[in-house]
Amino acid sequence: MSGQLKGEKVFRGIGVSAGVCRGKILVLHRARHIIARREIPAAEIPEETRRFEQALVKTHTQIRDVQRRVVENMSGSEGDIFDAHLLMLEDRVVIDEVVKLIREKKANADYAFHTVSDRYIAAMEQVQDDYLRERAADMRDLAGRVLDNLLEVKDSLDLRHLSEPCILVAHDLSPSTTAQLNKKLVLGFATDIGGKTSHTAIMARSLDIPAVVGLQTMSEELETGDYVLLDGYNGTVVVNPTDSTLFEYGQLEKNKASLEEKLAEILWQPAVTLDGKAVHLSANIEDQYDVDAVIQHGAEGVGLFRTEFLFINRESMPGEEDQYEVYRQVAAALKPHHVIIRTLDLGGDKFASHLQLAKEMNPFLGWRAIRFCLAQPEMFCAQLRAILRASAEGNIKMMYPMISGLDEWNQATALLEKCKTELRAKNIPFDENMEVGAMIEIPSAVLIADTLATRVKFFSIGSNDLIQYTLAADRTNEKVSHLYEPTHPAIVRLVKMTVEASHKHGIWTGVCGEIGGDPILVPLLIGLGIDELSCAPAVIPEVKYMIRRLKVNEAVELAEFALKSESPSEIYARCVQFARQAAPSLFSDKS
């Protein structure tokens, strides 16, 4: 080990898979491909093109093999991750560009592919949305495999032959490498790059292996054999932990084990406060494969089905039948609990390559969500019909995203009525009383909430966008992300205004943004009168635990303080104090 790291040293990153482990590390360094340009004689160009095509075929076979192993060892949901790899591999735009470079520039296949794939990876890394930006890692994984096959080199990160337990450290771990991990031998892993939404992080959570990403240069500073303690809860890696550090983490593991027992005890209990107020606690999902997680974490149905993920990473638009089958499966699996389907929210930071949307100067303020759908009535109606048809199979509700005024609501309602008429004419069953709501994401919607509430059946506050639009702060822009404050007095008042408007007209209001899954902010939301919370399945037990430790009158006092306060930090500090007093067990692992 290098001399400067003989004492204890802490690296801080992002915890993406919970748990604590300790042991010796194995530092993985993927061999760098040496790519040199060679000019190919004209007579050899057909053979060079064939060499490229053969590498694609071989890569396709390898990915299918990895996918099969993942399905066998994890689940079909994780196996679907590699469908995106296969779609990239079959992308005619990329393939044609490589072939063109080989033929017109007489470039060798490995140079041509490296040049084109690098350009696409760089473009993907510039996308604002975390989820979509993480797909650059998938492209990099795929490109590495193709180059391995073109250059006829073996995968330097083949982990199937590990012989003793270790913690893996690398600059990055691809999904296909992660798929090889043996839980008995890989105690955890840490990488220099990555985020919570990367496919590698998703697979780590599925494997239940502690993992920390975003550690920057750690793989360069450590050596194989170094002893570390990895904390997947708080996103830290401690090199050469002292006895006191080991004791502290021993206590942390005991506390977490105790909390897990407490959470397990209430898993099937209702989300009811100490003084009897019931809060509907639902889950946010992206496709039908998330249903198991909804059930396993004790959610009462789905409060946000993000349907745009059915449109992303596809070569073509999903048809009405494709969508109907997905919605039907989810509704049938979760009935009698409700499933709230958000109509397509493409645009802004989410795009589907097959739609080829024009680049916009301000995409978040542009042609997105309900605006996009109303301009594409044929596509929108296909989704509306699919949702209506699925409503016959279970308790489905629907909501429109990014409603800014009554005109959009009226136009969407007119199209929905048109779809109902079409289905009635064909004697196709649907729920005639399916509830339709509006998402409150734009300040203008809050200011007319009193009017909207006379038309809709419920409100769902999309707090991520509401905060972003109200404070004019892009949370993905590091220069202004400090301005993105959920406890800003303006946000607190907008939530209160929305709740008051809905209750005045006898409808309910939920929250489906990030703040709905934050135990620190849950008491404030309850105090403001929120009726439903919807969050990621994994955090539902903690949110439920917090709700069951609250008294409504005390939460109302917290909300009244926030409504009078002028300081976001003051409000947040009071929320932290309140949450820690109400449910100290939830915070025993946090500094």
Coordinates of N, CA and C in Angstrom, one line a residue, residues 489 492-493 495-496 521-530 551-565 571 574-575 578:
P489 N -40.0 28.9 1.7 CA -41.3 29.3 2.2 C -42.3 29.3 1.0
V492 N -43.6 25.7 0.5 CA -44.5 25.4 1.6 C -45.9 26.0 1.4
R493 N -46.0 27.2 1.0 CA -47.2 27.9 0.8 C -48.0 27.4 -0.4
V495 N -47.9 24.3 -1.6 CA -48.5 23.0 -1.2 C -49.7 23.3 -0.4
K496 N -49.7 24.2 0.6 CA -50.8 24.5 1.4 C -52.0 25.0 0.6
L521 N -39.1 15.2 5.7 CA -40.2 16.1 5.3 C -41.6 15.6 5.4
V522 N -41.7 14.3 5.6 CA -43.1 13.7 5.7 C -43.9 14.4 6.8
P523 N -43.4 14.6 8.0 CA -44.3 15.3 9.0 C -44.8 16.7 8.5
L524 N -43.9 17.4 7.8 CA -44.4 18.7 7.3 C -45.5 18.6 6.3
L525 N -45.4 17.6 5.4 CA -46.4 17.3 4.4 C -47.7 16.9 5.1
I526 N -47.6 16.1 6.1 CA -48.8 15.6 6.8 C -49.5 16.8 7.5
G527 N -48.6 17.7 8.1 CA -49.1 18.9 8.8 C -49.8 19.8 7.8
L528 N -49.4 19.9 6.6 CA -50.0 20.7 5.6 C -51.3 20.2 5.0
G529 N -51.6 18.9 5.4 CA -52.8 18.3 5.0 C -52.8 17.4 3.8
I530 N -51.6 16.9 3.4 CA -51.5 16.0 2.3 C -52.2 14.7 2.7
K551 N -48.2 12.5 15.6 CA -49.5 13.0 16.0 C -49.8 14.1 15.1
V552 N -51.0 14.1 14.5 CA -51.4 15.1 13.5 C -51.3 16.6 14.1
N553 N -51.7 16.8 15.3 CA -51.7 18.1 15.9 C -50.3 18.6 16.0
E554 N -49.3 17.8 16.3 CA -47.9 18.2 16.4 C -47.4 18.5 15.0
A555 N -47.8 17.7 14.0 CA -47.4 17.9 12.6 C -48.0 19.3 12.1
V556 N -49.2 19.6 12.5 CA -49.8 20.8 12.1 C -49.1 22.0 12.7
E557 N -48.6 21.9 13.9 CA -47.8 22.9 14.6 C -46.5 23.2 13.8
L558 N -45.9 22.1 13.3 CA -44.7 22.2 12.5 C -45.0 22.9 11.2
A559 N -46.1 22.6 10.6 CA -46.6 23.3 9.3 C -46.8 24.7 9.6
E560 N -47.5 25.0 10.7 CA -47.8 26.5 11.0 C -46.5 27.3 11.2
F561 N -45.5 26.6 11.8 CA -44.2 27.3 12.0 C -43.6 27.6 10.6
A562 N -43.7 26.6 9.7 CA -43.1 26.7 8.4 C -43.8 27.8 7.5
L563 N -45.1 27.9 7.7 CA -45.9 28.8 6.9 C -45.6 30.3 7.4
K564 N -45.1 30.4 8.6 CA -44.8 31.8 9.1 C -43.3 32.1 8.9
S565 N -42.5 31.1 8.7 CA -41.1 31.3 8.6 C -40.6 32.0 7.3
I571 N -36.7 26.3 8.4 CA -37.7 25.3 8.2 C -37.2 23.9 8.2
R574 N -36.0 22.7 11.6 CA -37.1 22.4 12.5 C -37.6 21.0 12.1
C575 N -37.7 20.7 10.7 CA -38.1 19.4 10.3 C -37.2 18.3 10.7
F578 N -37.8 17.7 14.4 CA -39.1 17.1 14.7 C -39.0 15.6 14.3

